[in-house]
mmCIF file of C-alpha atoms and ligand atoms in Angstrom:
data_model
loop_
_atom_site.group_PDB
_atom_site.id
_atom_site.type_symbol
_atom_site.label_atom_id
_atom_site.label_comp_id
_atom_site.label_asym_id
_atom_site.label_seq_id
_atom_site.Cartn_x
_atom_site.Cartn_y
_atom_site.Cartn_z
ATOM 1 C CA MET A 27 -15.827 28.755 -37.357
ATOM 2 C CA HIS A 28 -19.320 27.517 -36.561
ATOM 3 C CA PRO A 29 -20.499 28.799 -33.130
ATOM 4 C CA ASP A 30 -21.397 25.255 -32.002
ATOM 5 C CA VAL A 31 -17.827 24.175 -32.676
ATOM 6 C CA GLN A 32 -16.547 27.214 -30.829
ATOM 7 C CA ALA A 33 -18.698 26.272 -27.825
ATOM 8 C CA LEU A 34 -17.487 22.679 -28.016
ATOM 9 C CA LEU A 35 -13.857 23.827 -28.072
ATOM 10 C CA ALA A 36 -14.524 25.662 -24.791
ATOM 11 C CA VAL A 37 -15.883 22.407 -23.342
ATOM 12 C CA GLN A 38 -12.780 20.576 -24.524
ATOM 13 C CA ARG A 39 -10.538 23.129 -22.798
ATOM 14 C CA ASP A 40 -12.445 22.482 -19.565
ATOM 15 C CA ASP A 41 -12.151 18.713 -20.040
ATOM 16 C CA LEU A 42 -8.405 18.915 -20.634
ATOM 17 C CA GLU A 43 -8.062 20.926 -17.429
ATOM 18 C CA ILE A 44 -9.996 18.220 -15.544
ATOM 19 C CA TYR A 45 -7.702 15.536 -16.993
ATOM 20 C CA ARG A 46 -4.654 17.545 -16.005
ATOM 21 C CA LEU A 47 -5.926 17.846 -12.430
ATOM 22 C CA GLU A 48 -6.869 14.160 -12.274
ATOM 23 C CA SER A 49 -3.362 13.181 -13.379
ATOM 24 C CA LYS A 50 -1.927 15.469 -10.707
ATOM 25 C CA LEU A 51 -4.134 13.731 -8.126
ATOM 26 C CA ALA A 52 -3.101 10.274 -9.362
ATOM 27 C CA ALA A 53 0.562 11.289 -9.072
ATOM 28 C CA LEU A 54 0.105 11.578 -5.289
ATOM 29 C CA GLU A 55 -0.606 7.845 -5.001
ATOM 30 C CA PRO A 56 2.967 6.557 -5.526
ATOM 31 C CA ARG A 57 4.205 9.046 -2.906
ATOM 32 C CA LEU A 58 1.656 7.791 -0.394
ATOM 33 C CA ALA A 59 2.401 4.159 -1.331
ATOM 34 C CA SER A 60 6.127 4.619 -0.703
ATOM 35 C CA LEU A 61 5.443 6.105 2.762
ATOM 36 C CA GLU A 62 3.093 3.208 3.449
ATOM 37 C CA LYS A 63 5.727 0.684 2.327
ATOM 38 C CA GLU A 64 8.384 2.139 4.637
ATOM 39 C CA ARG A 65 6.011 2.106 7.631
ATOM 40 C CA THR A 66 4.793 -1.430 6.894
ATOM 41 C CA ARG A 67 8.362 -2.716 6.704
ATOM 42 C CA ALA A 68 9.180 -1.284 10.148
ATOM 43 C CA ALA A 69 5.893 -2.587 11.603
ATOM 44 C CA HIS A 70 6.479 -6.104 10.222
ATOM 45 C CA GLU A 71 9.991 -6.242 11.616
ATOM 46 C CA LEU A 72 8.635 -5.302 15.045
ATOM 47 C CA GLU A 73 5.858 -7.878 14.734
ATOM 48 C CA ARG A 74 8.344 -10.644 13.872
ATOM 49 C CA ALA A 75 10.624 -9.726 16.785
ATOM 50 C CA THR A 76 7.671 -9.619 19.206
ATOM 51 C CA GLY A 77 6.545 -13.041 17.993
ATOM 52 C CA ALA A 78 10.082 -14.406 18.496
ATOM 53 C CA VAL A 79 10.075 -13.159 22.117
ATOM 54 C CA ALA A 80 6.742 -14.895 22.745
ATOM 55 C CA ALA A 81 8.109 -18.165 21.319
ATOM 56 C CA GLU A 82 11.224 -17.893 23.467
ATOM 57 C CA GLU A 83 9.114 -17.166 26.565
ATOM 58 C CA SER A 84 7.147 -20.312 25.903
ATOM 59 C CA ARG A 85 10.434 -22.260 25.622
ATOM 60 C CA HIS A 86 11.462 -20.761 28.970
ATOM 61 C CA ARG A 87 8.223 -21.923 30.615
ATOM 62 C CA GLU A 88 8.875 -25.444 29.269
ATOM 63 C CA ALA A 89 12.424 -25.423 30.660
ATOM 64 C CA MET A 90 11.140 -24.272 34.067
ATOM 65 C CA GLN A 91 8.598 -27.090 33.952
ATOM 66 C CA ARG A 92 11.444 -29.571 33.327
ATOM 67 C CA VAL A 93 13.375 -28.095 36.272
ATOM 68 C CA GLU A 94 10.349 -28.641 38.494
ATOM 69 C CA THR A 95 9.812 -32.210 37.264
ATOM 70 C CA SER A 96 13.424 -33.251 37.827
ATOM 71 C CA ARG A 97 13.494 -31.548 41.229
ATOM 72 C CA GLN A 98 10.509 -33.634 42.299
ATOM 73 C CA SER A 99 12.244 -36.708 40.925
ATOM 74 C CA ALA A 100 15.355 -35.835 42.946
ATOM 75 C CA GLU A 101 13.253 -35.457 46.086
ATOM 76 C CA ARG A 102 11.694 -38.862 45.504
ATOM 77 C CA GLY A 103 15.207 -40.297 44.966
ATOM 78 C CA GLN A 104 16.326 -38.693 48.215
ATOM 79 C CA ARG A 105 13.421 -40.241 50.136
ATOM 80 C CA ALA A 106 14.033 -43.619 48.492
ATOM 81 C CA TYR A 107 17.690 -43.420 49.444
ATOM 82 C CA GLU A 108 16.811 -42.667 53.064
ATOM 83 C CA SER A 109 14.614 -45.781 53.352
ATOM 84 C CA VAL A 110 16.807 -48.376 51.600
ATOM 85 C CA THR A 111 17.291 -51.732 53.263
ATOM 86 C CA SER A 112 20.100 -53.181 51.162
ATOM 87 C CA PRO A 113 23.297 -52.015 49.432
ATOM 88 C CA ARG A 114 21.726 -52.920 46.133
ATOM 89 C CA GLU A 115 18.706 -50.668 46.783
ATOM 90 C CA ALA A 116 21.100 -47.968 47.990
ATOM 91 C CA ALA A 117 23.031 -48.105 44.720
ATOM 92 C CA ALA A 118 19.843 -47.930 42.671
ATOM 93 C CA ALA A 119 18.459 -45.010 44.693
ATOM 94 C CA MET A 120 21.778 -43.170 44.477
ATOM 95 C CA SER A 121 21.855 -43.607 40.749
ATOM 96 C CA GLN A 122 18.287 -42.265 40.399
ATOM 97 C CA LEU A 123 19.180 -39.356 42.642
ATOM 98 C CA ASP A 124 22.296 -38.498 40.601
ATOM 99 C CA PHE A 125 20.388 -38.730 37.378
ATOM 100 C CA ALA A 126 17.638 -36.430 38.691
ATOM 101 C CA LYS A 127 20.163 -33.915 40.023
ATOM 102 C CA ARG A 128 22.005 -33.788 36.703
ATOM 103 C CA ALA A 129 18.701 -33.362 34.866
ATOM 104 C CA THR A 130 17.742 -30.522 37.214
ATOM 105 C CA GLU A 131 21.042 -28.722 36.656
ATOM 106 C CA GLU A 132 20.808 -29.158 32.918
ATOM 107 C CA SER A 133 17.273 -27.755 32.809
ATOM 108 C CA GLU A 134 18.321 -24.849 35.017
ATOM 109 C CA ARG A 135 21.185 -24.047 32.633
ATOM 110 C CA ASP A 136 18.776 -24.212 29.687
ATOM 111 C CA ALA A 137 16.323 -21.923 31.434
ATOM 112 C CA ALA A 138 19.061 -19.415 32.309
ATOM 113 C CA GLN A 139 20.361 -19.395 28.725
ATOM 114 C CA ILE A 140 16.880 -18.865 27.336
ATOM 115 C CA LEU A 141 16.303 -16.066 29.819
ATOM 116 C CA GLY A 142 19.520 -14.399 28.610
ATOM 117 C CA ARG A 143 18.338 -14.632 25.000
ATOM 118 C CA ILE A 144 14.931 -13.207 25.974
ATOM 119 C CA GLY A 145 16.658 -10.205 27.534
ATOM 120 C CA GLU A 146 18.563 -9.541 24.295
ATOM 121 C CA MET A 147 15.467 -10.054 22.191
ATOM 122 C CA ARG A 148 13.447 -7.631 24.336
ATOM 123 C CA ARG A 149 16.106 -4.982 23.845
ATOM 124 C CA HIS A 150 15.868 -5.621 20.098
ATOM 125 C CA VAL A 151 12.065 -5.227 20.287
ATOM 126 C CA ALA A 152 12.516 -1.925 22.130
ATOM 127 C CA ASP A 153 14.897 -0.736 19.375
ATOM 128 C CA LEU A 154 12.384 -1.690 16.689
ATOM 129 C CA GLN A 155 9.575 0.077 18.573
ATOM 130 C CA ALA A 156 11.700 3.207 18.661
ATOM 131 C CA ALA A 157 12.479 2.815 14.935
ATOM 132 C CA LEU A 158 8.775 2.494 14.068
ATOM 133 C CA ALA A 159 7.905 5.524 16.185
ATOM 134 C CA ASP A 160 10.695 7.409 14.409
ATOM 135 C CA VAL A 161 9.355 6.446 10.962
ATOM 136 C CA GLU A 162 5.847 7.512 11.972
ATOM 137 C CA HIS A 163 7.122 10.782 13.374
ATOM 138 C CA ARG A 164 9.173 11.556 10.262
ATOM 139 C CA GLN A 165 6.228 10.625 8.044
ATOM 140 C CA SER A 166 3.623 12.717 9.817
ATOM 141 C CA ASP A 167 4.747 15.936 8.078
ATOM 142 C CA ALA A 168 4.919 14.245 4.683
ATOM 143 C CA ARG A 169 1.465 12.726 5.163
ATOM 144 C CA ALA A 170 -0.022 16.037 6.289
ATOM 145 C CA ALA A 171 1.486 17.725 3.215
ATOM 146 C CA LEU A 172 0.044 15.013 0.968
ATOM 147 C CA ASP A 173 -3.393 15.382 2.582
ATOM 148 C CA THR A 174 -3.326 19.141 2.061
ATOM 149 C CA GLU A 175 -2.258 18.745 -1.540
ATOM 150 C CA ARG A 176 -4.940 16.122 -2.174
ATOM 151 C CA ALA A 177 -7.696 18.294 -0.649
ATOM 152 C CA GLU A 178 -6.531 21.239 -2.737
ATOM 153 C CA ILE A 179 -6.557 19.277 -6.001
ATOM 154 C CA GLU A 180 -9.917 17.692 -5.174
ATOM 155 C CA GLY A 181 -11.336 21.178 -4.655
ATOM 156 C CA GLN A 182 -9.895 22.298 -7.984
ATOM 157 C CA ILE A 183 -11.403 19.255 -9.700
ATOM 158 C CA ALA A 184 -14.832 20.002 -8.227
ATOM 159 C CA ASP A 185 -14.578 23.593 -9.479
ATOM 160 C CA ALA A 186 -13.373 22.465 -12.910
ATOM 161 C CA ARG A 187 -16.283 20.013 -13.206
ATOM 162 C CA ALA A 188 -18.815 22.703 -12.276
ATOM 163 C CA LYS A 189 -17.268 25.020 -14.855
ATOM 164 C CA ARG A 190 -17.363 22.284 -17.485
ATOM 165 C CA GLU A 191 -21.014 21.589 -16.759
ATOM 166 C CA ALA A 192 -21.861 25.249 -17.286
ATOM 167 C CA THR A 193 -19.823 25.454 -20.497
ATOM 168 C CA ALA A 194 -21.439 22.288 -21.847
ATOM 169 C CA ARG A 195 -24.882 23.917 -21.678
ATOM 170 C CA GLY A 196 -23.862 26.022 -24.659
ATOM 171 C CA VAL A 197 -23.409 22.965 -26.915
ATOM 172 C CA PRO A 198 -26.279 21.165 -28.711
ATOM 173 C CA ARG A 199 -26.994 17.865 -26.995
ATOM 174 C CA ALA A 200 -26.318 15.578 -29.978
ATOM 175 C CA LEU A 201 -22.985 17.230 -30.735
ATOM 176 C CA LEU A 202 -21.954 17.069 -27.089
ATOM 177 C CA SER A 203 -22.822 13.397 -26.697
ATOM 178 C CA ARG A 204 -20.915 12.477 -29.864
ATOM 179 C CA TYR A 205 -17.889 14.355 -28.554
ATOM 180 C CA ASP A 206 -18.259 12.733 -25.110
ATOM 181 C CA ARG A 207 -18.348 9.204 -26.536
ATOM 182 C CA VAL A 208 -15.076 9.733 -28.380
ATOM 183 C CA ARG A 209 -13.484 11.728 -25.548
ATOM 184 C CA THR A 210 -14.228 9.042 -22.962
ATOM 185 C CA ARG A 211 -12.347 6.555 -25.119
ATOM 186 C CA ARG A 212 -9.390 8.860 -25.813
ATOM 187 C CA ARG A 213 -9.151 10.616 -22.437
ATOM 188 C CA ALA A 214 -7.250 13.413 -24.194
ATOM 189 C CA GLU A 215 -7.702 16.084 -26.851
ATOM 190 C CA THR A 216 -10.579 14.894 -29.030
ATOM 191 C CA ILE A 217 -11.517 17.560 -31.560
ATOM 192 C CA PHE A 218 -8.947 18.876 -34.004
ATOM 193 C CA PRO A 219 -9.184 21.416 -36.804
ATOM 194 C CA LEU A 220 -8.585 20.543 -40.408
ATOM 195 C CA ARG A 221 -5.237 21.762 -41.646
ATOM 196 C CA GLY A 222 -5.730 22.375 -45.321
ATOM 197 C CA PRO A 223 -7.463 19.241 -46.602
ATOM 198 C CA SER A 224 -6.133 17.004 -43.794
ATOM 199 C CA CYS A 225 -6.545 16.042 -40.157
ATOM 200 C CA SER A 226 -4.172 18.237 -38.128
ATOM 201 C CA ALA A 227 -3.564 15.401 -35.673
ATOM 202 C CA CYS A 228 -2.383 12.752 -38.147
ATOM 203 C CA ASP A 229 -2.359 14.302 -41.653
ATOM 204 C CA THR A 230 -4.902 11.906 -43.162
ATOM 205 C CA ALA A 231 -6.642 13.663 -46.034
ATOM 206 C CA ILE A 232 -10.437 14.266 -45.893
ATOM 207 C CA PRO A 233 -12.488 14.142 -49.139
ATOM 208 C CA THR A 234 -13.522 17.562 -50.529
ATOM 209 C CA GLN A 235 -17.269 16.890 -50.280
ATOM 210 C CA ARG A 236 -17.110 16.066 -46.595
ATOM 211 C CA ARG A 237 -15.002 19.120 -45.905
ATOM 212 C CA ALA A 238 -17.577 21.352 -47.611
ATOM 213 C CA ALA A 239 -20.356 19.916 -45.392
ATOM 214 C CA MET A 240 -18.255 20.490 -42.256
ATOM 215 C CA ALA A 241 -17.688 24.132 -43.143
ATOM 216 C CA ALA A 242 -21.347 24.750 -43.976
ATOM 217 C CA THR A 243 -23.062 23.054 -41.002
ATOM 218 C CA GLY A 244 -20.454 22.944 -38.269
ATOM 219 C CA SER A 245 -20.722 19.137 -38.280
ATOM 220 C CA LEU A 246 -17.839 16.998 -37.057
ATOM 221 C CA GLU A 247 -16.252 14.211 -39.069
ATOM 222 C CA MET A 248 -14.314 11.372 -37.561
ATOM 223 C CA CYS A 249 -10.804 11.026 -38.948
ATOM 224 C CA GLU A 250 -10.300 7.560 -40.382
ATOM 225 C CA GLY A 251 -6.599 7.781 -39.604
ATOM 226 C CA CYS A 252 -6.604 8.531 -35.866
ATOM 227 C CA GLY A 253 -10.218 8.540 -34.674
ATOM 228 C CA ALA A 254 -10.173 12.237 -33.700
ATOM 229 C CA LEU A 255 -13.209 14.403 -34.445
ATOM 230 C CA LEU A 256 -12.440 17.041 -37.045
ATOM 231 C CA TYR A 257 -13.955 20.470 -37.549
ATOM 232 C CA ALA A 258 -13.556 23.067 -40.252
ATOM 233 C CA GLY A 259 -11.180 25.658 -38.910
ATOM 234 C CA ASP A 260 -12.221 28.848 -40.691
HETATM 235 ZN ZN1 ZN B 9 -6.410 12.039 -37.796
#
């Protein structure tokens, strides 16, 4: 085998190791995403429940406002009743007073009911807060493990790239850049030996003349069948 091809095969081994490590790193993403999804779900549930409490509190303020308004109306009715000068005015004032008292009671009932609901909803919020804290607590170990694993793989990738760079210095520039162009497209094994007269990746036959040139000069030929770069094996 031509020494340039031998040197290029060493580069390819380094590249395949980098690809393997990069795939390992990429495989961490779905694990992180599933942790993130679980946490987000718990956080959204809490957010919705907190928003519902705020809406209910605003309804309670409105009900209390209605209580106040009808109380004032009842007081005015009371004063009007105390200063009537005819039975007809007395009847009218009494009717206004009754109406205002009923309205006050109704608003008070509303306000009390809403307050009861708010109490329940706050307990629900507290439960959801505890659930979110629980998720975060359970996840902290998993996240720490993922971080460690990621840092480890990133370190290995940095080492593998440095090694590749050193190995690549042993390959003539033109040969290396031809290999790199094809490799970048394939992102996998790129150079294959001939097996007999054919490409060992896909079995497409290579004409005799081209094979003779490959053996003599160490040149690479692109396989017309699969696009791999071929070298003479012996
Ligand atoms: Zn092929």
